[in-house]
PDB file of C-alpha atoms in Angstrom:
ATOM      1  CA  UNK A   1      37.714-103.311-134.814  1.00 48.00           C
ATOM      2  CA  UNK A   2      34.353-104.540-134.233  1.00 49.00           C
ATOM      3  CA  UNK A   3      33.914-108.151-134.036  1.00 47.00           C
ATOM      4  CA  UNK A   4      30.825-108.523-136.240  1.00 48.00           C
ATOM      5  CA  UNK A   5      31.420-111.276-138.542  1.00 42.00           C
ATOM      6  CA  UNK A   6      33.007-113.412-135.701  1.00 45.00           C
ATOM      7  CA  UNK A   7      30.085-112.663-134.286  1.00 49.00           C
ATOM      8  CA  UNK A   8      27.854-113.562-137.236  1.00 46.00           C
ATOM      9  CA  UNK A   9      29.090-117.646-137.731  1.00 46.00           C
ATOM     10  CA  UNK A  10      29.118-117.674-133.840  1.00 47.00           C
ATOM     11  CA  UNK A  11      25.520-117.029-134.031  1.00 49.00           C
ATOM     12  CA  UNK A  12      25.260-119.030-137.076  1.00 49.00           C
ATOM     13  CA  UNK A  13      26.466-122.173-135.553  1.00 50.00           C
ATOM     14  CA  UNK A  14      24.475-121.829-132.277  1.00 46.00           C
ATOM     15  CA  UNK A  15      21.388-121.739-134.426  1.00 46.00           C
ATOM     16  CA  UNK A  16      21.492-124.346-135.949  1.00 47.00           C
ATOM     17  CA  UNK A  17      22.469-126.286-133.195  1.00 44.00           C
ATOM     18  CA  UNK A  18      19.161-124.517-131.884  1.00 43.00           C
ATOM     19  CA  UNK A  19      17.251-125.937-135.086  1.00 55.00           C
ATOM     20  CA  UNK A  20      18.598-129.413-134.481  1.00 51.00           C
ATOM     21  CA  UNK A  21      17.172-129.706-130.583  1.00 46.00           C
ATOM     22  CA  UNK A  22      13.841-127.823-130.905  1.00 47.00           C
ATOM     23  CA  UNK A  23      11.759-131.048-130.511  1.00 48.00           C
ATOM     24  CA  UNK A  24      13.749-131.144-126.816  1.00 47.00           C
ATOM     25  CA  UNK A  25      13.718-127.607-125.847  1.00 44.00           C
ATOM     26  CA  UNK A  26      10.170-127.192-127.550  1.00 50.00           C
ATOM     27  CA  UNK A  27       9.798-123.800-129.826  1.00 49.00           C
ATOM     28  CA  UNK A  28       8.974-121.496-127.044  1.00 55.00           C
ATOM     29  CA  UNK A  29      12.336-121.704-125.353  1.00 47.00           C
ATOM     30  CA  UNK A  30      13.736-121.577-128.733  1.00 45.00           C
ATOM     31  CA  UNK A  31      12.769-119.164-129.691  1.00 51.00           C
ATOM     32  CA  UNK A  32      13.156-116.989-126.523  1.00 46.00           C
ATOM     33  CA  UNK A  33      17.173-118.165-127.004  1.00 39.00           C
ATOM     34  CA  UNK A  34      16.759-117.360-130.673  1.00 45.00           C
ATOM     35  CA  UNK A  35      15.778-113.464-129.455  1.00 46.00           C
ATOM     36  CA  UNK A  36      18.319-112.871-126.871  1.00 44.00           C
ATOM     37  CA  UNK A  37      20.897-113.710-129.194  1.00 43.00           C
ATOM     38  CA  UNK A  38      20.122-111.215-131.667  1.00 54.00           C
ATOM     39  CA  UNK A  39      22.793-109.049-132.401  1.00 67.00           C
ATOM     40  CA  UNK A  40      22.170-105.420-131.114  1.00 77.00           C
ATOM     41  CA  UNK A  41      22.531-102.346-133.934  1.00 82.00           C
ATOM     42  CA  UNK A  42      25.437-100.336-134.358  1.00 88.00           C
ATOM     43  CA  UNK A  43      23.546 -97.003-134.594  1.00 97.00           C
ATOM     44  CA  UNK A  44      23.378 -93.858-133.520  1.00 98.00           C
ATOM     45  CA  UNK A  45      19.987 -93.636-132.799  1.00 98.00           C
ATOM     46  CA  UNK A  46      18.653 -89.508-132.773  1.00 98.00           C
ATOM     47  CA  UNK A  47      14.617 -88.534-132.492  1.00 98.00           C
ATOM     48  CA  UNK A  48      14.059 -84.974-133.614  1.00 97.00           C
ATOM     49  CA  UNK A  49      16.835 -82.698-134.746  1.00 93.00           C
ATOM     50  CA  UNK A  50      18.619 -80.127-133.300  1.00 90.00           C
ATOM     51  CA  UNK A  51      17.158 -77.010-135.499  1.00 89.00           C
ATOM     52  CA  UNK A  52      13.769 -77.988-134.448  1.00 90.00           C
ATOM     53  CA  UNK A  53      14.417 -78.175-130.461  1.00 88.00           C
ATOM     54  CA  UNK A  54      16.178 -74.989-130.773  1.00 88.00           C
ATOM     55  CA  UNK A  55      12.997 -73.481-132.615  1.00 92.00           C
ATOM     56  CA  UNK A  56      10.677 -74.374-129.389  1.00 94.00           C
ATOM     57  CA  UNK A  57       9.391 -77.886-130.661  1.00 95.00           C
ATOM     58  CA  UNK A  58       9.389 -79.196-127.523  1.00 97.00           C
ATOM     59  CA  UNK A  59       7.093 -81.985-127.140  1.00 97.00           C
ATOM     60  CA  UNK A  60       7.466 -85.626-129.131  1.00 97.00           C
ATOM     61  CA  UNK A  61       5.617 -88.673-130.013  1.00 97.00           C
ATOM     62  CA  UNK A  62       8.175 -91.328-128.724  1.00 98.00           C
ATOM     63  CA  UNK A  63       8.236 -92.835-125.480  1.00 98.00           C
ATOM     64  CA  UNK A  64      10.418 -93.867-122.613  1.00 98.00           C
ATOM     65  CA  UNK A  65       9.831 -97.360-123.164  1.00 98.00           C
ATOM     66  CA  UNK A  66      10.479 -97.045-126.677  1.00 98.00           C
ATOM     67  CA  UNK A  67      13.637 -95.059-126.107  1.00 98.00           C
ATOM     68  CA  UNK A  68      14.838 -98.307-124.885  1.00 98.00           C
ATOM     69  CA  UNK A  69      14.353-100.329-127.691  1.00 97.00           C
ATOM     70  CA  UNK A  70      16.892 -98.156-129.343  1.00 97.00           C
ATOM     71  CA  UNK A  71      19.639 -97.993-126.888  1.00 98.00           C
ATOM     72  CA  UNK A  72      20.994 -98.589-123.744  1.00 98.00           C
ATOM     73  CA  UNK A  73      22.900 -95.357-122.825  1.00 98.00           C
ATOM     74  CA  UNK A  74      22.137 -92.072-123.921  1.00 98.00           C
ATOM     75  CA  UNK A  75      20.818 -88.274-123.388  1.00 98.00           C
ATOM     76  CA  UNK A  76      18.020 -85.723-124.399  1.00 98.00           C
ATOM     77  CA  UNK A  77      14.821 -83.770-122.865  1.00 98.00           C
ATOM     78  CA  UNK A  78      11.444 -84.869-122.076  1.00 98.00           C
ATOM     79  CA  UNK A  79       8.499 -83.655-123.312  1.00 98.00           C
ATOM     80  CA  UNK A  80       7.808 -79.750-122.216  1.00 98.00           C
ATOM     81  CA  UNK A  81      11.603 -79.387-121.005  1.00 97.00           C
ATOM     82  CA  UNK A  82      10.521 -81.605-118.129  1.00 98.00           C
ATOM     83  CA  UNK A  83      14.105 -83.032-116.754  1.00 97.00           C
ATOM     84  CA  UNK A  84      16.911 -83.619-118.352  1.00 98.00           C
ATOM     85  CA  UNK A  85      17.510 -87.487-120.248  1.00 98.00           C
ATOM     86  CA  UNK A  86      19.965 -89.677-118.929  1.00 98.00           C
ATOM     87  CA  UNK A  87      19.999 -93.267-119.978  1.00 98.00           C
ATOM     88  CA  UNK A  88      22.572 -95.739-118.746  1.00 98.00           C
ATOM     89  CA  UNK A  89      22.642 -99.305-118.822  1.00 97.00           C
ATOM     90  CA  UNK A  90      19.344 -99.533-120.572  1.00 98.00           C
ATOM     91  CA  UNK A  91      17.574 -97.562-117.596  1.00 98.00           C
ATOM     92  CA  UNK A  92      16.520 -94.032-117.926  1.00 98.00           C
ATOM     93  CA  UNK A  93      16.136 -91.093-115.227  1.00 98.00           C
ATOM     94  CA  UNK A  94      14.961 -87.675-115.181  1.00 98.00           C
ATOM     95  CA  UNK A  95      16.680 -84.730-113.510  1.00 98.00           C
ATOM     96  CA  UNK A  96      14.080 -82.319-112.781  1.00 98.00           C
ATOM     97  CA  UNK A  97      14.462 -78.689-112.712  1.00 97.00           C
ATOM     98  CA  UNK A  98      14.275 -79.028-108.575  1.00 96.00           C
ATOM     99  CA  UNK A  99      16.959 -81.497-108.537  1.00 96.00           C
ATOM    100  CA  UNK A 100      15.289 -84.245-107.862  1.00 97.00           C
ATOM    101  CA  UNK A 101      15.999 -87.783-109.909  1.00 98.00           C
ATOM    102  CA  UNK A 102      13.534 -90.225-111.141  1.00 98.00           C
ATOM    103  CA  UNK A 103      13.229 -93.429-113.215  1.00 98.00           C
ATOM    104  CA  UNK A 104      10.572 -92.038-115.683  1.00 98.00           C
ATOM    105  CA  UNK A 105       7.430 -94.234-116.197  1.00 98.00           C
ATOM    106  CA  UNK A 106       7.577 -96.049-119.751  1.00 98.00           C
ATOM    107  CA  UNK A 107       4.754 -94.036-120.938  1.00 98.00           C
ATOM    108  CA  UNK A 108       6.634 -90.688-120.360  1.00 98.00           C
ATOM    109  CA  UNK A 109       7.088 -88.514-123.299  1.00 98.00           C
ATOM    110  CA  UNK A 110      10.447 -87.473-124.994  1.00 98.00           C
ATOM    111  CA  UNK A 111      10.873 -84.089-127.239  1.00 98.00           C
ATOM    112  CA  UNK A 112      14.530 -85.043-128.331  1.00 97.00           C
ATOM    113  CA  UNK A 113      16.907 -87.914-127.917  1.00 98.00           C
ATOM    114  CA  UNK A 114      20.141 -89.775-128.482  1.00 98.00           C
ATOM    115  CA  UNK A 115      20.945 -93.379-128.202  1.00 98.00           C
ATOM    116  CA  UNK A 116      23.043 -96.373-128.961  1.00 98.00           C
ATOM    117  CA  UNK A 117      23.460 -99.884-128.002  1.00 98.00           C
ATOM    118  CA  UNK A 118      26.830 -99.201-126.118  1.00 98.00           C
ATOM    119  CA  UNK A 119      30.420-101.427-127.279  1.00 96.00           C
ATOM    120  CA  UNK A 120      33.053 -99.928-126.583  1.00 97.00           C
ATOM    121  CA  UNK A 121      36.612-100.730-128.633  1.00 96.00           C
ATOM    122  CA  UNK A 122      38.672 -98.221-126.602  1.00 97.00           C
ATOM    123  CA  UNK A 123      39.219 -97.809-123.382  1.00 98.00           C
ATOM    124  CA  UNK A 124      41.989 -95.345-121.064  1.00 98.00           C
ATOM    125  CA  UNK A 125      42.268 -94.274-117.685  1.00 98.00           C
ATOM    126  CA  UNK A 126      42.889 -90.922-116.146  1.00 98.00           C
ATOM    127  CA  UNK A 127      44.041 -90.525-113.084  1.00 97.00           C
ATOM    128  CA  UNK A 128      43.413 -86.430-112.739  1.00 97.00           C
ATOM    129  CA  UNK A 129      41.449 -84.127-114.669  1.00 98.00           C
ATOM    130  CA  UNK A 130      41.550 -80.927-113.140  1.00 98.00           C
ATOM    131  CA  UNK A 131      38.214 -79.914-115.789  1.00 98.00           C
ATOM    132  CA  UNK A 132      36.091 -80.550-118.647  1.00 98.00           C
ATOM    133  CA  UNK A 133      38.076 -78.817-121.785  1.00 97.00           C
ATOM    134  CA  UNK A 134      41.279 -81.129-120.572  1.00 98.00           C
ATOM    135  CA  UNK A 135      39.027 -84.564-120.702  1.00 98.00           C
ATOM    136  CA  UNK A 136      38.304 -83.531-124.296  1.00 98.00           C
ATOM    137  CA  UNK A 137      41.675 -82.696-124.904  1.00 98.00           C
ATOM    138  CA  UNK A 138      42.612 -86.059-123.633  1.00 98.00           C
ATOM    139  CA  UNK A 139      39.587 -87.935-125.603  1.00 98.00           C
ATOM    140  CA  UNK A 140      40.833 -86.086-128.940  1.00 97.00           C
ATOM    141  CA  UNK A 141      44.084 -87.841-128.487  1.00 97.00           C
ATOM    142  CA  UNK A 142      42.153 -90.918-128.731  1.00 96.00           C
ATOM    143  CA  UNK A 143      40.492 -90.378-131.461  1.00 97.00           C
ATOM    144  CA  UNK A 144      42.059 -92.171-134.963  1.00 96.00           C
ATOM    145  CA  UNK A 145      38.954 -89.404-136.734  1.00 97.00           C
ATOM    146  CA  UNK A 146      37.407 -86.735-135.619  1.00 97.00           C
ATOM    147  CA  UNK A 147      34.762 -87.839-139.176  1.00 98.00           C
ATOM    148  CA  UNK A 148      32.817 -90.251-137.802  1.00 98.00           C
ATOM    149  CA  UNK A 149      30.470 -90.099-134.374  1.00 98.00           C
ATOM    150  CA  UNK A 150      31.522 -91.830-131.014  1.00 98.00           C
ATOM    151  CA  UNK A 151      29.682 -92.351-127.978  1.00 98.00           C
ATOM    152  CA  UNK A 152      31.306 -92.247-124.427  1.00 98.00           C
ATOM    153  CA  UNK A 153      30.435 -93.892-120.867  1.00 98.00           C
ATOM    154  CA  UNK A 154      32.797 -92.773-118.471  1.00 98.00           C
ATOM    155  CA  UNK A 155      33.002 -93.415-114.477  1.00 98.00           C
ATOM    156  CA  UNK A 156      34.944 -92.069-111.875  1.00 98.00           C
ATOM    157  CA  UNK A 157      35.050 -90.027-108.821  1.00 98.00           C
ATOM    158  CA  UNK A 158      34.372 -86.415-108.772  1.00 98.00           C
ATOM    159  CA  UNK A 159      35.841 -83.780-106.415  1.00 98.00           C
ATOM    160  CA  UNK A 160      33.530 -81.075-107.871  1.00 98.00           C
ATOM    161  CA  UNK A 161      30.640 -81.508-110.607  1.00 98.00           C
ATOM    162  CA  UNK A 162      28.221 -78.675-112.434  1.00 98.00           C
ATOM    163  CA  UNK A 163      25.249 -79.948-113.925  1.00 98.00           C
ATOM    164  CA  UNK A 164      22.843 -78.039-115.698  1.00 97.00           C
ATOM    165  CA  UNK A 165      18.668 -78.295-116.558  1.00 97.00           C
ATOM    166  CA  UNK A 166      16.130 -76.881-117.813  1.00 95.00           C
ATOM    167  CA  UNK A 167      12.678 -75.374-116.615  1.00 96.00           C
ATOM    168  CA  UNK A 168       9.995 -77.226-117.294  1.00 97.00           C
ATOM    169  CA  UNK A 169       7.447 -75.121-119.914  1.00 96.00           C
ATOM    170  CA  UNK A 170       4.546 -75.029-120.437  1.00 95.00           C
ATOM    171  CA  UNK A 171       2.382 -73.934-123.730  1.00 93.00           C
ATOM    172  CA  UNK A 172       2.259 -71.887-125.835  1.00 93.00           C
ATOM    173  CA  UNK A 173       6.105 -72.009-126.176  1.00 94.00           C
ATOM    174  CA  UNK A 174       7.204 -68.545-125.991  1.00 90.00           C
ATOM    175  CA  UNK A 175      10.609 -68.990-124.652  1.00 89.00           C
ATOM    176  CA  UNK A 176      13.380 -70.913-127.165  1.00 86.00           C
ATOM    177  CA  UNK A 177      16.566 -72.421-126.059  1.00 87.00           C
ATOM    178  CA  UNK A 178      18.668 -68.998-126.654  1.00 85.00           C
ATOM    179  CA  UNK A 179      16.638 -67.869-123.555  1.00 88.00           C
ATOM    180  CA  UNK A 180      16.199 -70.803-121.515  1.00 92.00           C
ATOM    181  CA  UNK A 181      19.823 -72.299-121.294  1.00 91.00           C
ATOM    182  CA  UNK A 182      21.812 -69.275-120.169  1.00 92.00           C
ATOM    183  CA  UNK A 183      18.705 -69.224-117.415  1.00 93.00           C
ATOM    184  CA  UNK A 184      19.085 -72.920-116.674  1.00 96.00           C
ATOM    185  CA  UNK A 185      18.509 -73.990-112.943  1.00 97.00           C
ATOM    186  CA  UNK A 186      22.128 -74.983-112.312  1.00 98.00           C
ATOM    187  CA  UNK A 187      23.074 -78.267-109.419  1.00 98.00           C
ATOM    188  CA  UNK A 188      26.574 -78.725-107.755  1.00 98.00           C
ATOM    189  CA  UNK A 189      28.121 -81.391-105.855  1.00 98.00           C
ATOM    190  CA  UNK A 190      31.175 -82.612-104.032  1.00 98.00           C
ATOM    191  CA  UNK A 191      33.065 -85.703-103.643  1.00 98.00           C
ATOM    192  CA  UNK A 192      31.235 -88.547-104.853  1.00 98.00           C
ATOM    193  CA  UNK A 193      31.412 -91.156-108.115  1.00 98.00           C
ATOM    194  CA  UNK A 194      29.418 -91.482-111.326  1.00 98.00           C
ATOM    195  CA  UNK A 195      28.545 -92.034-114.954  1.00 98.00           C
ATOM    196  CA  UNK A 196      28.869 -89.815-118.050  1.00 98.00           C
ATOM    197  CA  UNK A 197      27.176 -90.681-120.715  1.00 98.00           C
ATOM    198  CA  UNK A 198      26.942 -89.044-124.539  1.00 98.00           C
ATOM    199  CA  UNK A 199      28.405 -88.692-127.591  1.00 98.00           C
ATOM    200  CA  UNK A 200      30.854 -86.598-130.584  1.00 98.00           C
ATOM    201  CA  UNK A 201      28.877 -85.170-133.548  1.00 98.00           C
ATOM    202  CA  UNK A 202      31.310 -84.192-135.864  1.00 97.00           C
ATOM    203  CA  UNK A 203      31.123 -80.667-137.365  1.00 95.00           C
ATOM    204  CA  UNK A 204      29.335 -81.257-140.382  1.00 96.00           C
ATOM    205  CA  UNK A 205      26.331 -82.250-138.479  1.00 95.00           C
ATOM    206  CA  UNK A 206      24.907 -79.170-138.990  1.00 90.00           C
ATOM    207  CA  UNK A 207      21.311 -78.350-137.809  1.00 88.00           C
ATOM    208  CA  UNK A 208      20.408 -81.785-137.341  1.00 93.00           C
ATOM    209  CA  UNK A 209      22.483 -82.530-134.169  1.00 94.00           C
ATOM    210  CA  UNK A 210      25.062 -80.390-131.364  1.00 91.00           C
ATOM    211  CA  UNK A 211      28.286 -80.914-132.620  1.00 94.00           C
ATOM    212  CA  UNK A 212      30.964 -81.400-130.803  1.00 96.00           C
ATOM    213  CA  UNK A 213      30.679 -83.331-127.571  1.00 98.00           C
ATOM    214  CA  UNK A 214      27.579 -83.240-124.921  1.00 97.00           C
ATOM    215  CA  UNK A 215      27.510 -85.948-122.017  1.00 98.00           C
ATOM    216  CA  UNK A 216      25.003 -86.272-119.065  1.00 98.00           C
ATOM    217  CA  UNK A 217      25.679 -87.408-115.726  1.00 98.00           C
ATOM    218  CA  UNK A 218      24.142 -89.678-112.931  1.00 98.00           C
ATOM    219  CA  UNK A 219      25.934 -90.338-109.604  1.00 98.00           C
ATOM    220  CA  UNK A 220      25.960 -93.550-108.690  1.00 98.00           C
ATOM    221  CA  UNK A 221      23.855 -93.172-105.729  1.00 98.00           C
ATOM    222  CA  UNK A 222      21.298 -92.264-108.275  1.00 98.00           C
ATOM    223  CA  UNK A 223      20.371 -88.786-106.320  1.00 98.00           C
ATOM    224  CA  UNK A 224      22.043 -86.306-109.040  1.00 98.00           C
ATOM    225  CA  UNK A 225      21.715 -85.831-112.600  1.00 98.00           C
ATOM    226  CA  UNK A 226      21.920 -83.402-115.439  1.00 98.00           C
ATOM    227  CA  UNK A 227      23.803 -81.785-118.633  1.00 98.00           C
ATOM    228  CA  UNK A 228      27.794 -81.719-117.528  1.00 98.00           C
ATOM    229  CA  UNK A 229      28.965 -78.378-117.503  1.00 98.00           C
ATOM    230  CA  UNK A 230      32.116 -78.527-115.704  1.00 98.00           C
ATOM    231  CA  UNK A 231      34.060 -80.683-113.182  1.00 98.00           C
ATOM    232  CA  UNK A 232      37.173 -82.086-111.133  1.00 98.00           C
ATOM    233  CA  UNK A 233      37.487 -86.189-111.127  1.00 98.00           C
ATOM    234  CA  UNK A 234      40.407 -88.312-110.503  1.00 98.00           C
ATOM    235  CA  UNK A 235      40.461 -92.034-111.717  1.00 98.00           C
ATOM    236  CA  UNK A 236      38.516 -92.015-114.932  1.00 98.00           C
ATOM    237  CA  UNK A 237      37.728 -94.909-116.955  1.00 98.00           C
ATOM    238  CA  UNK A 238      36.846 -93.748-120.612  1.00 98.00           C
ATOM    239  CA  UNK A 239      35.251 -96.091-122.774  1.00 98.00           C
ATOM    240  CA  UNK A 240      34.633 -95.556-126.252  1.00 98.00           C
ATOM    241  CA  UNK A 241      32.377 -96.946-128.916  1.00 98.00           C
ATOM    242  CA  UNK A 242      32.954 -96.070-132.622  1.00 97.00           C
ATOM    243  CA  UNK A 243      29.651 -95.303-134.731  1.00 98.00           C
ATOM    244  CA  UNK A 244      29.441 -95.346-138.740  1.00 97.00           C
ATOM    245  CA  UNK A 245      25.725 -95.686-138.882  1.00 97.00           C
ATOM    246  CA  UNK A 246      23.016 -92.816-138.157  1.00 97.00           C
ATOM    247  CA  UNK A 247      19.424 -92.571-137.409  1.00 96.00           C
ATOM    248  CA  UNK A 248      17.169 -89.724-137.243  1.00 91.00           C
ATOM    249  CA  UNK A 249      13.415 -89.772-136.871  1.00 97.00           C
ATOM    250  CA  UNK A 250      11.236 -87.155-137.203  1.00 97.00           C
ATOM    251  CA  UNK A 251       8.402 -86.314-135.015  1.00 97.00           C
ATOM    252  CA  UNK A 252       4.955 -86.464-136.207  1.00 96.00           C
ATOM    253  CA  UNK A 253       3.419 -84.063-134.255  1.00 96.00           C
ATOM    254  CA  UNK A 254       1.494 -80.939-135.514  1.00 95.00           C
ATOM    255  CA  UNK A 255       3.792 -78.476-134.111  1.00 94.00           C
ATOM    256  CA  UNK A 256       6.794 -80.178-135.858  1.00 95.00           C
ATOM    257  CA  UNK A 257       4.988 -80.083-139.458  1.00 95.00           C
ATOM    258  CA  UNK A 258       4.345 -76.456-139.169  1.00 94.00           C
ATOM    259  CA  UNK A 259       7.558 -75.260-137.325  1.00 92.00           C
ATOM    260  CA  UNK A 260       9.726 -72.601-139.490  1.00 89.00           C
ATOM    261  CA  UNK A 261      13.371 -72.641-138.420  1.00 86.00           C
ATOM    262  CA  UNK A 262      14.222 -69.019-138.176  1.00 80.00           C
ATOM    263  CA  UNK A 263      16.484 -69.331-135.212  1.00 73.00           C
ATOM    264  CA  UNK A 264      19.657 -70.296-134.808  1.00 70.00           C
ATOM    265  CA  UNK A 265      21.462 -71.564-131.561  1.00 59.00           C
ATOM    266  CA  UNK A 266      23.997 -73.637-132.116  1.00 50.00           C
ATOM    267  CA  UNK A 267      24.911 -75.831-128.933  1.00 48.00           C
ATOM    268  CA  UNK A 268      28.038 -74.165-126.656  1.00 49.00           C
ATOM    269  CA  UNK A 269      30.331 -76.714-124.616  1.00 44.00           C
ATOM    270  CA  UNK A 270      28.620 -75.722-121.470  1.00 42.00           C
TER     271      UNK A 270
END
């Protein structure tokens, strides 16, 4: 159970406290305390929906550095398909279609996202999991609902790892995601640690987010990155974070006002 209210009279009393000493501190410390002590949301933070990304709307109107003021893990795809979205501990990369990882500049461009402010209230460890549909399995006996969303951030080592991207497009769209993901550049590696990071939509999402669950992955070394498709890991720590609020913003571009949604591609586990 979330600790809010605790939370809430902590803050409460440290304010005041605050109030009574501002002519020592002075107002701009203050108030720099004041900020810092704000509590974070509890929200699951999503920019465009599903049904349009599926229908080629593949640039957006938010950017990398305001990605961050809505989360500090998290997944999606920059604008024109350009590298897949990992976010963890509040700092973002990009795994390009040629493998290569970067920490995108805060003025880079994001077609669709996901997000929270991570707090996890459950957390397990598994020693082996010989692949992804067993990890679920093992999450799902976790779960106390499979009616509410959840977001993940799980380390460990990996014997074997898959991760998938995406080639980078280029307008006019003529190519939607029921091309482009079965012809996704793919990435493998062996023996080495990292983070997965994502979340559970439950089913009656709809067209407005994957169902299900989708994580992304960064190694620790920070060299590879991508949409998990399948793996071997031994020594798992699963942390979970419970989420009863959600957030969707639209994009305001052109192409998103005029967009019909004739196709339909609902997201696969891999």
């Amino acid at each position: 159970m979330k600790t809010t209210v605790l939370k809430f009279f902590i803050l409460a009393g440290i304010l005041v406290v605050l109030n009574a000493c501002k002519e020592k501190t002075g107002p701009d410390i203050t108030a720099k305390l004041e900020k810092e002590m704000v509590e974070k949301p509890d929200l699951f933070y999503h920019y465009s929906i599903w049904h349009a990304f599926v229908n080629k709307i593949f640039e957006g109107d938010i950017t990398a550095g305001e990605l961050k003021t809505k989360g500090d893990i998290g997944l999606g795809s920059y604008n024109f398909l350009d590298g897949e979205l990992i976010m963890l501990n509040g700092r973002l990369y990009q795994a390009k279609e040629n493998g290569e990882v970067v920490n995108p500049s805060n003025d880079t461009k994001i077609a669709y996202a996901n997000a929270t402010f991570f707090d996890p209230e459950d957390t397990f460890n598994l020693q082996e999991v010989p692949d992804y549909e067993t990890l679920r399995k093992r999450i799902n006996e976790k779960l106390p609902t499979k009616n509410i969303f959840y977001a993940f951030r799980i380390h460990g080592e990996f014997s074997k790892m898959k991760c998938g991207g995406l080639h980078k497009q280029e307008k006019p769209f003529d190519k939607g995601l029921d091309f482009l993901i079965p012809n996704r550049p793919i990435f493998e590696r062996e023996n080495f640690s990292g983070t997965m990071v994502g979340f559970f939509c439950p089913e009656f999402i709809g067209d407005i987010n994957a169902s299900g669950y989708h994580l992304h992955f960064v190694s620790d070394d920070e060299t590879f990155a991508g949409h998990v498709m399948e793996f071997e890991a031994k020594n798992l720590k699963v942390e979970i974070d419970r989420i009863y609020e959600y957030q969707f913003v639209l994009p305001r571009t052109e192409d998103y006002k005029n967009v019909g949604f004739e196709k339909e591609f609902q997201y696969k586990k891999q």
